[in-house]
Amino acid sequence: MHSFARHFHSEASEAPAKEPKGLILNRGWRYDLEIWFIDTFVFHGQLQELRQRTANLADIQPGEQVLDVGCGTGTLAMEVQRRVSRAGRVAGVDPGIQQIARARAKAARRHVPIEFQIGVIERLPFPEQTFDVVLSTLMMHHLPTSLKRQGLSEIARVLKPGGRLVIADFKRKKERAGQAARFHAGGSSVQDLVAIVSDAGFERVETEEMQPSHFSAFPGAGFLRAHKS
Ligand SMILES: C[S@@+](CC[C@H](N)C(=O)[O-])C[C@H]1O[C@@H](n2cnc3c(N)ncnc32)[C@H](O)[C@@H]1O
């Protein structure tokens, strides 16, 4: 599996949006297939649990407007759409052309009105104070620190006052132990994210952890929830 997983991250490529600086994934349906394989046989469903927990932490209500930044192939956005119902609005942004094409195809197949756009966290294509909630899963480790800072101030710009931000990311490689240490993909320090998020003007910043279950190579994850002041 690990060569499979390595492959899935090593093909981060094919420049899409204007000079994006993060590690862009562009694998479309192959990404979903690989993620399904890894989550089913290696992580024992913990990736799906991470997405559910992200949406739960955001406490998404029917009618709310939600943005998923670095949405990939749109799996979390589909779950969020179910929670906001037709009265709400869900948008997803990612620089990967194939990821967005796959996300749009999935939404069309399920007849759900999610707006998937090619775009980057450092230039979000939305007016100020548009969203009640912004989410980001497994994406922060793709960005250098300067870009994280730029992206967080963009997120603050598009959130309404009091709006919620929830970030989930894998633990850093050096914090992983046992089986989990074998998973190659990068991760984030939640404490570093707390500092960046606070500097970007968020308050009530809270964190929690998700540990790997027994016999799972899930690398562990950190969650951060904050409110725009
Ligand atoms: C590991 S994937 C996670 C995708 C999705 N959030 C999920 O949980 O499956 C990380 C995503 O971040 C995207 N990304 C990289 N640089 C970015 C940037 N500057 N702005 C927005 N997204 C970016 C990649 O293209 C990729 O789809």
Coordinates of C-alpha atoms and ligand atoms in Angstrom, one line a residue:
M1 CA 0.0 0.0 0.0
H2 CA 2.7 2.4 0.8
S3 CA 4.0 2.7 -2.7
F4 CA 0.3 3.3 -3.6
A5 CA 0.1 6.1 -1.1
R6 CA 3.5 7.5 -2.1
H7 CA 2.3 7.6 -5.7
F8 CA -0.8 9.4 -4.7
H9 CA 1.2 12.3 -3.3
S10 CA 4.1 12.2 -5.6
E11 CA 1.9 13.1 -8.6
A12 CA 1.2 16.5 -7.1
S13 CA 1.7 18.4 -10.3
E14 CA 0.2 20.0 -13.4
A15 CA 0.0 23.8 -12.8
P16 CA -3.6 24.9 -12.9
A17 CA -4.6 28.2 -11.2
K18 CA -2.2 31.2 -11.7
E19 CA 1.2 30.4 -10.1
P20 CA -0.2 28.5 -7.1
K21 CA 2.4 27.9 -4.5
G22 CA 1.1 24.9 -2.5
L23 CA 1.5 21.2 -3.3
I24 CA -1.3 20.7 -5.8
L25 CA -3.0 17.3 -6.3
N26 CA -4.4 16.6 -9.8
R27 CA -5.5 13.0 -9.9
G28 CA -9.3 13.2 -10.1
W29 CA -11.1 9.8 -9.8
R30 CA -7.8 8.1 -9.1
Y31 CA -7.4 10.1 -5.9
D32 CA -10.8 8.9 -4.8
L33 CA -9.9 5.3 -5.6
E34 CA -6.6 5.5 -3.7
I35 CA -8.2 7.2 -0.7
W36 CA -10.9 4.6 -0.6
F37 CA -8.3 1.8 -0.7
I38 CA -6.1 3.5 2.0
D39 CA -9.0 4.3 4.2
T40 CA -10.7 0.9 4.0
F41 CA -7.6 -1.3 4.3
V42 CA -5.0 0.8 6.0
F43 CA -6.8 3.4 8.1
H44 CA -9.8 1.3 9.0
G45 CA -12.3 4.1 8.2
Q46 CA -10.5 6.8 10.3
L47 CA -10.3 9.2 7.3
Q48 CA -14.0 9.1 6.9
E49 CA -14.3 9.6 10.7
L50 CA -12.0 12.7 10.4
R51 CA -14.3 14.3 7.8
Q52 CA -17.4 13.6 9.9
R53 CA -15.7 15.0 13.0
T54 CA -14.6 18.1 11.1
A55 CA -18.3 18.8 10.0
N56 CA -19.5 18.0 13.6
L57 CA -17.0 20.5 15.1
A58 CA -18.2 23.2 12.8
D59 CA -21.8 22.6 14.1
I60 CA -23.2 23.3 10.6
Q61 CA -26.8 24.3 10.5
P62 CA -29.4 24.1 7.8
G63 CA -29.4 27.3 5.7
E64 CA -25.7 28.2 6.4
Q65 CA -23.1 29.1 3.8
V66 CA -20.0 26.9 3.9
L67 CA -16.7 27.0 2.1
D68 CA -14.3 24.0 1.8
V69 CA -10.8 25.3 1.0
G70 CA -8.5 22.8 -0.7
C71 CA -11.6 20.7 -1.3
G72 CA -9.9 18.1 -3.5
T73 CA -12.6 15.9 -5.1
G74 CA -15.3 17.3 -2.9
T75 CA -16.1 14.4 -0.5
L76 CA -16.4 16.6 2.5
A77 CA -18.4 19.2 0.6
M78 CA -21.0 16.5 -0.2
E79 CA -21.4 15.7 3.5
V80 CA -21.7 19.4 4.3
Q81 CA -24.3 19.9 1.6
R82 CA -26.5 17.3 3.3
R83 CA -26.2 19.3 6.5
V84 CA -27.0 22.8 5.1
S85 CA -29.9 21.4 3.0
R86 CA -31.2 23.1 -0.1
A87 CA -31.7 26.3 2.0
G88 CA -27.9 26.6 2.4
R89 CA -24.9 27.0 0.1
V90 CA -21.7 25.0 -0.2
A91 CA -18.7 26.1 -2.2
G92 CA -15.4 24.3 -2.7
V93 CA -12.0 25.7 -4.0
D94 CA -9.0 23.8 -5.1
P95 CA -6.2 24.5 -7.7
G96 CA -6.2 21.0 -9.1
I97 CA -8.1 21.0 -12.4
Q98 CA -8.7 17.2 -12.2
Q99 CA -9.8 17.4 -8.6
I100 CA -12.4 20.1 -9.4
A101 CA -13.6 18.2 -12.5
R102 CA -14.1 15.0 -10.4
A103 CA -15.9 17.0 -7.6
R104 CA -18.3 18.6 -10.2
A105 CA -19.0 15.2 -11.7
K106 CA -19.8 13.7 -8.3
A107 CA -22.1 16.7 -7.4
A108 CA -23.9 16.5 -10.8
R109 CA -24.4 12.7 -10.4
R110 CA -26.0 13.3 -7.0
H111 CA -28.0 16.4 -8.2
V112 CA -26.5 18.6 -5.4
P113 CA -25.9 22.3 -6.2
I114 CA -22.3 22.7 -4.9
E115 CA -20.2 25.4 -6.5
F116 CA -16.7 23.9 -7.1
Q117 CA -14.2 26.4 -8.4
I118 CA -10.5 26.2 -9.4
G119 CA -8.8 28.6 -7.0
V120 CA -6.3 29.0 -4.3
I121 CA -6.4 29.8 -0.6
E122 CA -4.2 32.9 -1.1
R123 CA -6.8 34.5 -3.4
L124 CA -10.3 33.3 -2.5
P125 CA -12.7 34.2 -5.3
F126 CA -15.5 35.5 -2.9
P127 CA -16.5 38.9 -1.5
E128 CA -15.9 39.8 2.1
Q129 CA -18.1 38.3 4.8
T130 CA -19.7 35.6 2.6
F131 CA -19.5 32.5 4.7
D132 CA -20.7 31.3 8.1
V133 CA -18.2 28.4 8.1
V134 CA -14.9 27.7 6.4
L135 CA -13.4 24.2 6.5
S136 CA -10.1 22.7 5.5
T137 CA -9.0 19.1 5.7
L138 CA -5.6 17.6 5.1
M139 CA -4.5 20.7 3.2
M140 CA -2.5 22.9 5.5
H141 CA 0.6 20.6 5.3
H142 CA 0.6 21.4 1.6
L143 CA 1.5 25.0 2.2
P144 CA 4.7 26.8 3.3
T145 CA 4.2 29.0 6.4
S146 CA 4.0 32.3 4.5
L147 CA 1.2 30.9 2.4
K148 CA -0.6 29.6 5.5
R149 CA -0.5 33.2 6.9
Q150 CA -1.8 34.6 3.6
G151 CA -4.5 32.0 3.3
L152 CA -5.7 32.4 6.9
S153 CA -6.2 36.2 6.4
E154 CA -8.1 35.4 3.2
I155 CA -10.3 33.0 5.2
A156 CA -10.9 35.8 7.8
R157 CA -11.8 38.1 5.0
V158 CA -14.5 35.9 3.5
L159 CA -16.0 34.8 6.9
K160 CA -18.9 36.7 8.4
P161 CA -18.2 38.2 11.9
G162 CA -18.5 35.3 14.4
G163 CA -18.0 32.8 11.6
R164 CA -16.4 29.5 12.4
L165 CA -13.2 28.0 11.0
V166 CA -12.4 24.3 11.4
I167 CA -9.0 22.9 10.2
A168 CA -8.1 19.2 10.4
D169 CA -4.7 17.8 9.4
F170 CA -2.5 14.8 9.9
K171 CA 0.0 14.9 12.8
R172 CA 3.5 15.8 11.8
K173 CA 5.7 12.8 10.9
K174 CA 7.9 13.3 13.9
E175 CA 4.9 12.9 16.2
R176 CA 3.8 9.6 14.8
A177 CA 4.7 6.3 16.4
G178 CA 4.3 2.6 15.5
Q179 CA 2.3 1.7 12.4
A180 CA 1.3 5.3 12.0
A181 CA 4.9 6.4 11.4
R182 CA 4.9 4.4 8.2
F183 CA 2.4 6.6 6.4
H184 CA 4.5 9.0 4.3
A185 CA 2.2 12.0 3.8
G186 CA 3.1 15.2 5.7
G187 CA 1.3 16.9 8.5
S188 CA 0.9 20.0 10.6
S189 CA 1.7 21.2 14.1
V190 CA -1.6 22.2 15.6
Q191 CA 0.3 24.5 18.0
D192 CA 1.9 26.3 15.0
L193 CA -1.6 26.6 13.4
V194 CA -3.0 28.1 16.7
A195 CA -0.4 30.9 16.5
I196 CA -1.1 31.6 12.8
V197 CA -4.9 31.5 13.2
S198 CA -4.7 33.9 16.2
D199 CA -2.5 36.3 14.3
A200 CA -5.0 36.3 11.5
G201 CA -7.6 37.7 13.9
F202 CA -9.5 34.7 15.1
E203 CA -10.5 34.1 18.8
R204 CA -11.7 31.3 21.0
V205 CA -9.1 29.0 19.3
E206 CA -9.6 25.4 20.5
T207 CA -7.8 22.2 19.5
E208 CA -8.3 18.5 19.9
E209 CA -6.6 15.3 18.7
M210 CA -7.6 12.1 17.0
Q211 CA -5.4 9.1 17.8
P212 CA -4.8 6.1 15.5
S213 CA -6.9 3.1 16.5
H214 CA -5.3 -0.3 17.2
F215 CA -3.7 -1.9 14.1
S216 CA -4.4 1.2 12.0
A217 CA -1.6 3.1 10.1
F218 CA -3.7 6.3 10.3
P219 CA -1.1 8.9 11.3
G220 CA -3.2 10.7 13.9
A221 CA -4.7 14.1 13.4
G222 CA -5.2 17.4 15.0
F223 CA -8.3 19.6 14.8
L224 CA -8.5 23.4 15.3
R225 CA -11.7 25.4 15.7
A226 CA -11.8 29.2 15.9
H227 CA -14.2 32.1 15.5
K228 CA -13.7 35.2 13.5
S229 CA -13.8 38.2 15.9
Ligands
LIG1 C1 -4.5 15.9 0.5 S1 -5.5 16.9 -0.4 C2 -7.0 17.0 0.6 C3 -8.2 17.2 -0.2 C4 -9.5 17.2 0.6 N1 -9.5 18.4 1.5 C5 -9.6 16.0 1.4 O1 -9.7 16.0 2.6 O2 -9.7 14.9 0.7 C6 -4.9 18.6 -0.3 C7 -5.5 19.5 -1.3 O3 -5.0 20.8 -1.1 C8 -4.9 21.4 -2.4 N2 -4.0 22.6 -2.4 C9 -2.7 22.7 -2.6 N3 -2.3 24.0 -2.6 C10 -3.4 24.7 -2.5 C11 -3.6 26.2 -2.4 N4 -2.6 27.0 -2.5 N5 -4.9 26.6 -2.2 C12 -5.9 25.7 -2.1 N6 -5.8 24.4 -2.2 C13 -4.5 23.9 -2.3 C14 -4.4 20.3 -3.3 O4 -4.6 20.5 -4.7 C15 -5.2 19.1 -2.8 O5 -6.4 18.9 -3.5

